[in-house]
Short mmCIF file of C-alpha atoms in Angstrom, two decimals:
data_model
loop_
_atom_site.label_atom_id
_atom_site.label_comp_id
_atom_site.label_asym_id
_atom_site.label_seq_id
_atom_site.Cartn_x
_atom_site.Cartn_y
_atom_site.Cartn_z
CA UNK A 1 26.82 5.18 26.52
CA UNK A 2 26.90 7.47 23.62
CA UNK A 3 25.28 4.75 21.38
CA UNK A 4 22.49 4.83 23.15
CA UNK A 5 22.36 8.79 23.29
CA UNK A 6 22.91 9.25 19.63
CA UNK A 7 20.04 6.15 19.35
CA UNK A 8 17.79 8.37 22.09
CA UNK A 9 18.29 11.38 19.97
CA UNK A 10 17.51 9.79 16.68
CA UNK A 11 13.81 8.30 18.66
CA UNK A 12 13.07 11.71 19.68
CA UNK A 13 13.91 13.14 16.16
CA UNK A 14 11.59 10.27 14.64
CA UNK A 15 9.20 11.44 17.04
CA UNK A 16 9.43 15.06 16.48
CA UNK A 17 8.57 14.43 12.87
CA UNK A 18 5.80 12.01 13.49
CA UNK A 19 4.27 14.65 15.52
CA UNK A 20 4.54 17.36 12.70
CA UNK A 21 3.31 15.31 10.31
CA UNK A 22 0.18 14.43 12.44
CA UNK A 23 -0.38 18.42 12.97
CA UNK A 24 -0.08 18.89 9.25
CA UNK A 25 -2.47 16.02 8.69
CA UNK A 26 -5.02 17.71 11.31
CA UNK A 27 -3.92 21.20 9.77
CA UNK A 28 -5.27 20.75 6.46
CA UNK A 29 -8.40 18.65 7.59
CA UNK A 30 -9.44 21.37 9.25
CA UNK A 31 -9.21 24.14 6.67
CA UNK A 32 -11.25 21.39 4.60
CA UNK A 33 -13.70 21.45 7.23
CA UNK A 34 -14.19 25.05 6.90
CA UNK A 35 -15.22 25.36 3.42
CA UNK A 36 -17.85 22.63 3.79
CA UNK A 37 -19.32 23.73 7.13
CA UNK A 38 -20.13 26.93 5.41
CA UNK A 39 -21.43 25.38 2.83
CA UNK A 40 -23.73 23.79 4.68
CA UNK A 41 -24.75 26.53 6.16
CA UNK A 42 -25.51 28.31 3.09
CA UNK A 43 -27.36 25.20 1.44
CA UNK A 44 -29.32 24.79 4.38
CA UNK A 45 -30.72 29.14 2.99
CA UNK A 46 -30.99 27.93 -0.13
CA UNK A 47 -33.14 24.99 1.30
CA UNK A 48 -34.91 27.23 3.74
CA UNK A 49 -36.82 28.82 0.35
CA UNK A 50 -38.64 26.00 -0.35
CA UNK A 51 -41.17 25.33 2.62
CA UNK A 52 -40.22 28.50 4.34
CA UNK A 53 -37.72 26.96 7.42
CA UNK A 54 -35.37 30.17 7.79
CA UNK A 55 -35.56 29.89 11.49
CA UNK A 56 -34.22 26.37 10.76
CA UNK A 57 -31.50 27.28 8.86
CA UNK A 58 -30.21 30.27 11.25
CA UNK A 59 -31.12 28.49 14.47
CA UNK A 60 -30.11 24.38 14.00
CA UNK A 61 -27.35 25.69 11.25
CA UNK A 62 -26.40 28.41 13.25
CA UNK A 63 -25.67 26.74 16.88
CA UNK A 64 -24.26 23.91 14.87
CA UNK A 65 -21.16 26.20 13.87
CA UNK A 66 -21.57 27.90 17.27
CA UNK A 67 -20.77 24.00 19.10
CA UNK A 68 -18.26 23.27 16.74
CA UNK A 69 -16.09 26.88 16.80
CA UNK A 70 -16.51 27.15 20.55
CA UNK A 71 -14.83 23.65 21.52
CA UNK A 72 -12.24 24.38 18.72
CA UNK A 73 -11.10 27.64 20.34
CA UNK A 74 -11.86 26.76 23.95
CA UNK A 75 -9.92 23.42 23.90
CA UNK A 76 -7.01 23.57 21.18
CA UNK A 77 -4.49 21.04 22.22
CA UNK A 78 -7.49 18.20 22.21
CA UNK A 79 -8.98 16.33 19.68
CA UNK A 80 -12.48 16.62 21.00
CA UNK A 81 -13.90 19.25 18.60
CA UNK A 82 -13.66 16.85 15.86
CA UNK A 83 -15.84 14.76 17.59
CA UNK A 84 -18.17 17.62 18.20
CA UNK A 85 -18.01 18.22 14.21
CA UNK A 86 -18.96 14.32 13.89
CA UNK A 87 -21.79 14.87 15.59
CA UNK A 88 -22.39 18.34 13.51
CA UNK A 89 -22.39 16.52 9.92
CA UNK A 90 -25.05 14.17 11.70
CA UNK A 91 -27.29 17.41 12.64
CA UNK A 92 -27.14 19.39 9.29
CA UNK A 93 -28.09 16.07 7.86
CA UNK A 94 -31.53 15.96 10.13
CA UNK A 95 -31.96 19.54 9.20
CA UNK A 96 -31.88 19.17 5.59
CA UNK A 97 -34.43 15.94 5.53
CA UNK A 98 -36.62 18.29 8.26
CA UNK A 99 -36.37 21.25 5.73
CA UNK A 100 -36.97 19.22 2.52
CA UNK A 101 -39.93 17.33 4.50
CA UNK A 102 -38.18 14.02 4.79
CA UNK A 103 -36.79 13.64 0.64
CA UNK A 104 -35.39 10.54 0.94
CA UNK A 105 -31.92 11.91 -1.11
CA UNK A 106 -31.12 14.60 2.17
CA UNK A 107 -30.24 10.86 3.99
CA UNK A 108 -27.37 10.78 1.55
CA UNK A 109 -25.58 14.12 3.74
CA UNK A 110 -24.93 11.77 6.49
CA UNK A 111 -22.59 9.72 4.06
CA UNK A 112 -21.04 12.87 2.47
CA UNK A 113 -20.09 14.19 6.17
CA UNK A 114 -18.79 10.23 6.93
CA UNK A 115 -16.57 10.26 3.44
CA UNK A 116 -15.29 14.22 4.55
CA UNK A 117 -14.07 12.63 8.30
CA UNK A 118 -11.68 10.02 6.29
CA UNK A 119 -9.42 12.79 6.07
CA UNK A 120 -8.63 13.06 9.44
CA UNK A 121 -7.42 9.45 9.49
CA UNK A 122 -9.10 8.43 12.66
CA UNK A 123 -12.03 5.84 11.95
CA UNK A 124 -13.62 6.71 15.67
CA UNK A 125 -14.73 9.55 14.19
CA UNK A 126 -17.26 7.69 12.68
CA UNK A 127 -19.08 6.88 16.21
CA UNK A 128 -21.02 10.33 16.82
CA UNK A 129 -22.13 10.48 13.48
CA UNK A 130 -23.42 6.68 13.63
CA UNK A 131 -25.36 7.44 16.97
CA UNK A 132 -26.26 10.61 15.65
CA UNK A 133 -28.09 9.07 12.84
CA UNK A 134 -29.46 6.06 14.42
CA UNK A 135 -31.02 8.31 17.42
CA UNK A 136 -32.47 10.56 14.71
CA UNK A 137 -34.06 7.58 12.65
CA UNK A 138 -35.38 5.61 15.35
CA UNK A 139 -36.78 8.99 17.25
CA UNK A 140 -38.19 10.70 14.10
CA UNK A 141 -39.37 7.42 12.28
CA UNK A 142 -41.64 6.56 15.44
CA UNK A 143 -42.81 9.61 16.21
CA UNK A 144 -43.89 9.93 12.34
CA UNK A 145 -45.35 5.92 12.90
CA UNK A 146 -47.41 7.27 15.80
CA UNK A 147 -49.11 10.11 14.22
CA UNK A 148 -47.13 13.16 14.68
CA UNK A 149 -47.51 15.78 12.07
CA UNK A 150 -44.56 17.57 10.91
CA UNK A 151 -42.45 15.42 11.76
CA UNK A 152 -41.24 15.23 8.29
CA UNK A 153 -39.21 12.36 8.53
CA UNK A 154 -39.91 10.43 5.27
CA UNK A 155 -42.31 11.19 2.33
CA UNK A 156 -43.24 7.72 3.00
CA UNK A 157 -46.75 6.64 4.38
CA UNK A 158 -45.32 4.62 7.15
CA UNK A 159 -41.47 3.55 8.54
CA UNK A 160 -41.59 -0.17 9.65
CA UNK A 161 -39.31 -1.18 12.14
CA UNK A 162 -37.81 -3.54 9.63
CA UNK A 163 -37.29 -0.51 7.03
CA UNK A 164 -35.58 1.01 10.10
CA UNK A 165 -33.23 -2.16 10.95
CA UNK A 166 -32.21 -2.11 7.41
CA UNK A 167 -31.49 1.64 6.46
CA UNK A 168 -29.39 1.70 9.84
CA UNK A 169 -27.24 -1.18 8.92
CA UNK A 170 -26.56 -0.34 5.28
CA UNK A 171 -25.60 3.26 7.21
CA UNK A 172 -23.36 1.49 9.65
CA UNK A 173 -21.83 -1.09 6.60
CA UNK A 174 -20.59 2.51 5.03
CA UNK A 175 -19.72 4.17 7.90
CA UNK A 176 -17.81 0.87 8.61
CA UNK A 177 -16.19 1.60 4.99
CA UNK A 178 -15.37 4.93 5.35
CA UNK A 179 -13.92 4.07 8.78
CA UNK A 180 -11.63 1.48 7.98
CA UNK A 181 -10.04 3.73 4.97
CA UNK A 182 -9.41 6.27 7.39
CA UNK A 183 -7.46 3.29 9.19
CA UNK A 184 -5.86 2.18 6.37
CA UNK A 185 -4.52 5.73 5.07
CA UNK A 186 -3.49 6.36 8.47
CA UNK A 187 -1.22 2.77 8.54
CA UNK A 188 -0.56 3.52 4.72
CA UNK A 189 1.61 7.23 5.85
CA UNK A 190 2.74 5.87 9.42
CA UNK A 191 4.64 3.09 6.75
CA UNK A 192 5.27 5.82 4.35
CA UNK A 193 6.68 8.06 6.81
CA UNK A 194 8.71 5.10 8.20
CA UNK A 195 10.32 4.34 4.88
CA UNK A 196 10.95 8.10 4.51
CA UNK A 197 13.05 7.97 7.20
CA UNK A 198 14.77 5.33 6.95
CA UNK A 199 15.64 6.27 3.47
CA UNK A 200 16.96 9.74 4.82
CA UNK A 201 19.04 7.48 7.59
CA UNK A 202 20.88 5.75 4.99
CA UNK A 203 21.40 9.00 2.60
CA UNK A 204 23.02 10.07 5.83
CA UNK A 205 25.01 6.95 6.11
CA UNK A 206 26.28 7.31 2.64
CA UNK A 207 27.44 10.75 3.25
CA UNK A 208 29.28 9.60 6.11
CA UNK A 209 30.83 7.00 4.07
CA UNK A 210 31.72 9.44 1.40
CA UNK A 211 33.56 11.74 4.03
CA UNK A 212 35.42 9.16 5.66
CA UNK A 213 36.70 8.37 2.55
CA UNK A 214 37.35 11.82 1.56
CA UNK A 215 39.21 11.98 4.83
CA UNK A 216 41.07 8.63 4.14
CA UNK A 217 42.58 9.95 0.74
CA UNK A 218 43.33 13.13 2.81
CA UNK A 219 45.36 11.75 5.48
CA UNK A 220 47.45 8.95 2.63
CA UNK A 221 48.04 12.37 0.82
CA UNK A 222 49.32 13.84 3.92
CA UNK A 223 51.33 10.57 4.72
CA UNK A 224 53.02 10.74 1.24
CA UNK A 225 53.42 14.60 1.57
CA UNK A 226 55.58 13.79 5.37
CA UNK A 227 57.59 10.78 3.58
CA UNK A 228 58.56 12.65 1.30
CA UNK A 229 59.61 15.81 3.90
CA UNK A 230 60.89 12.83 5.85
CA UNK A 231 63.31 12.13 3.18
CA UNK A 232 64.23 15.56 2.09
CA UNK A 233 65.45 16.33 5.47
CA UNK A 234 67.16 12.91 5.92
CA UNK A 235 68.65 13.07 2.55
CA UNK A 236 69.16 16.46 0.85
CA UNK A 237 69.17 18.89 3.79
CA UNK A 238 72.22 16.99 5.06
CA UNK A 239 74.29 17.25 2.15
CA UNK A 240 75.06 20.85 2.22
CA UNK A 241 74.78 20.73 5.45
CA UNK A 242 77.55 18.27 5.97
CA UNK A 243 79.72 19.86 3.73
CA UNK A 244 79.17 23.55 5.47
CA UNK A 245 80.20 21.76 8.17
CA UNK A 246 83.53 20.54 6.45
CA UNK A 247 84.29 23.66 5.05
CA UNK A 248 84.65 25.13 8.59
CA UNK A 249 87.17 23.74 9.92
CA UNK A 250 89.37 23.48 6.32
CA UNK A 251 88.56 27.53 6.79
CA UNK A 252 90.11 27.73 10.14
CA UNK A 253 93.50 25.93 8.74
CA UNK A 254 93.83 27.99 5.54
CA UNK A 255 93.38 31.71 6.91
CA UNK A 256 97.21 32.62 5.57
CA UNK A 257 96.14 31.32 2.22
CA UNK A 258 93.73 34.14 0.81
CA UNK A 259 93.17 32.06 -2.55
CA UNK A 260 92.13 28.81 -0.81
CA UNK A 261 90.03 31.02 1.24
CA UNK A 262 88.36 32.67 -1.16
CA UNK A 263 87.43 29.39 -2.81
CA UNK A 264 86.43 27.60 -0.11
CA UNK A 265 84.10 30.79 0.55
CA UNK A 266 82.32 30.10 -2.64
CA UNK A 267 81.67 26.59 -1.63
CA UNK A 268 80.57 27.59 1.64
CA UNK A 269 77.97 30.05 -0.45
CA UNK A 270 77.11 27.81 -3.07
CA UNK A 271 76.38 25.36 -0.06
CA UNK A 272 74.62 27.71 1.80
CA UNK A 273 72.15 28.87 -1.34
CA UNK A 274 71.49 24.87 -2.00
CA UNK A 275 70.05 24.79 1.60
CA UNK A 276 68.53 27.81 1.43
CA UNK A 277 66.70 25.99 -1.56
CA UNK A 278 65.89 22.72 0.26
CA UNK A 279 64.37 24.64 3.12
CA UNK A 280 62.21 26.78 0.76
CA UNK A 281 61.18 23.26 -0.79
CA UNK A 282 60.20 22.00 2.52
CA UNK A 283 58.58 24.92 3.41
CA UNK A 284 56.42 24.79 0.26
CA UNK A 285 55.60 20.99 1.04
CA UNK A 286 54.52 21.99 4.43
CA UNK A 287 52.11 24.05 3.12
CA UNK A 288 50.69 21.86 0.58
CA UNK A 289 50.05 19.86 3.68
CA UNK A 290 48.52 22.23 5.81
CA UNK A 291 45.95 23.23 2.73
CA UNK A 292 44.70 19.09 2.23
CA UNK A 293 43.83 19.15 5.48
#
């Protein structure tokens, strides 16, 4: 039973730092996010002074960091605002083609924003900006085929539906790309973080080791130290003892004789002072003890 609570209590502490590491992971993906959302905001100004499309840039740019901010702060706890900013790298992308009217190198935003969503290390963030850009080819690109002016879609004369087939899937093969190394760093840190752990399991273990053997030498120290008490008070402690006790009674029968008593006072001194040593002795040894332990 308390195997299996210390091996509950080790899951949970796994789990505890599996969780912080995630939160650091989203942590710093969004502060990334920041810098680049503002920028581009402010590229989308500095394209708005080429063909005049300010109210593009505030408006589409604008309620683009609107969506994002507001599902951040309303819903903390879930994930769904990175989904939202998916979708967002998709829309500044439109802008900046619509802005540029349709130069073909805006298309290349779309792969920018599907490198920047790697660091979150979840390839389904991928999907939004996929349908994103395969709603706004196929809508844009037909509407342009049709006749619509200012669409400005593409620079090009015409968008054939077998131009379209083929930009989507080369999109798809490196969203694809970009997807599956978010998968792969994401395995890559949950083995990382594994290893990590384990390695700091058996640090712990050899600590443990090293204290029980600490302990070990400890208590033989302590063994010797009581042996050796063990013998002091089997052995020396009785030998003035025994002869304190001898001199009592040899006292008792020589009381007329003041010489004899005089002497066998000194012995009885003498005797007494050697035990007085021995217990001072032990006394010492007991406290050597009681500072090993």
């Amino acid at each position: 039973m308390k195997k299996e609570n210390i091996m509950n209590s080790e899951l949970m502490a796994s789990d505890d730092h599996s969780h912080a590491f995630r939160f650091e992971v989203k942590e710093r993906s969004d502060r990334l996010m920041n810098y680049f959302l503002i920028s581009y905001f402010f590229v989308g100004l500095v394209f708005a002074s080429f063909y005049d499309t300010w109210l593009i840039a505030f408006g589409v740019g604008g309620l683009s960091l609107v969506a994002y901010y507001s599902v951040k702060m309303a819903l903390p706890e879930s994930s769904l605002y990175q989904y939202v900013l998916s979708a967002v790298l998709g829309v500044f992308m439109a802008q900046f083609i619509y802005q540029m009217h349709g130069l073909f190198e805006m298309h290349f935003f779309a792969f920018i924003g599907s490198a920047l969503l790697i660091t979150y290390q979840k390839w389904k963030l991928q999907i939004p900006l996929l349908i994103v850009v395969t709603v706004h080819h196929a809508s844009l690109g037909y509407l342009q085929d049709i006749g619509i002016s200012n669409v400005y879609f593409t620079q090009l004369d015409y968008f054939t539906i077998g131009t379209f087939i083929i930009h989507v899937l080369l999109a798809a093969v490196i969203f694809f790309i970009c997807g599956l190394w978010a998968y792969q760093l994401k395995k890559y840190n949950e083995i990382h973080f594994i290893q990590t752990m384990q390695m700091a399991e058996l640090q712990k273990q050899a600590q443990l080791s090293i204290m029980r053997k600490k302990n070990a030498e400890v208590l033989e120290k302590q063994n010797e130290r009581l042996k050796e008490i063990s013998w002091m008070q089997s052995h020396v402690v009785r030998a003035p003892l025994a002869r304190i006790m001898g001199l009592i009674p040899l006292i008792n029968d020589l009381k007329e004789n003041n010489i004899e008593l005089d002497k066998m006072l000194n012995y009885l001194i003498v005797s007494a002072n050697e035990l007085d040593d021995v217990i001072g002795d032990i006394t010492d040894k007991t406290k050597v003890v009681d500072n090993i332990t």
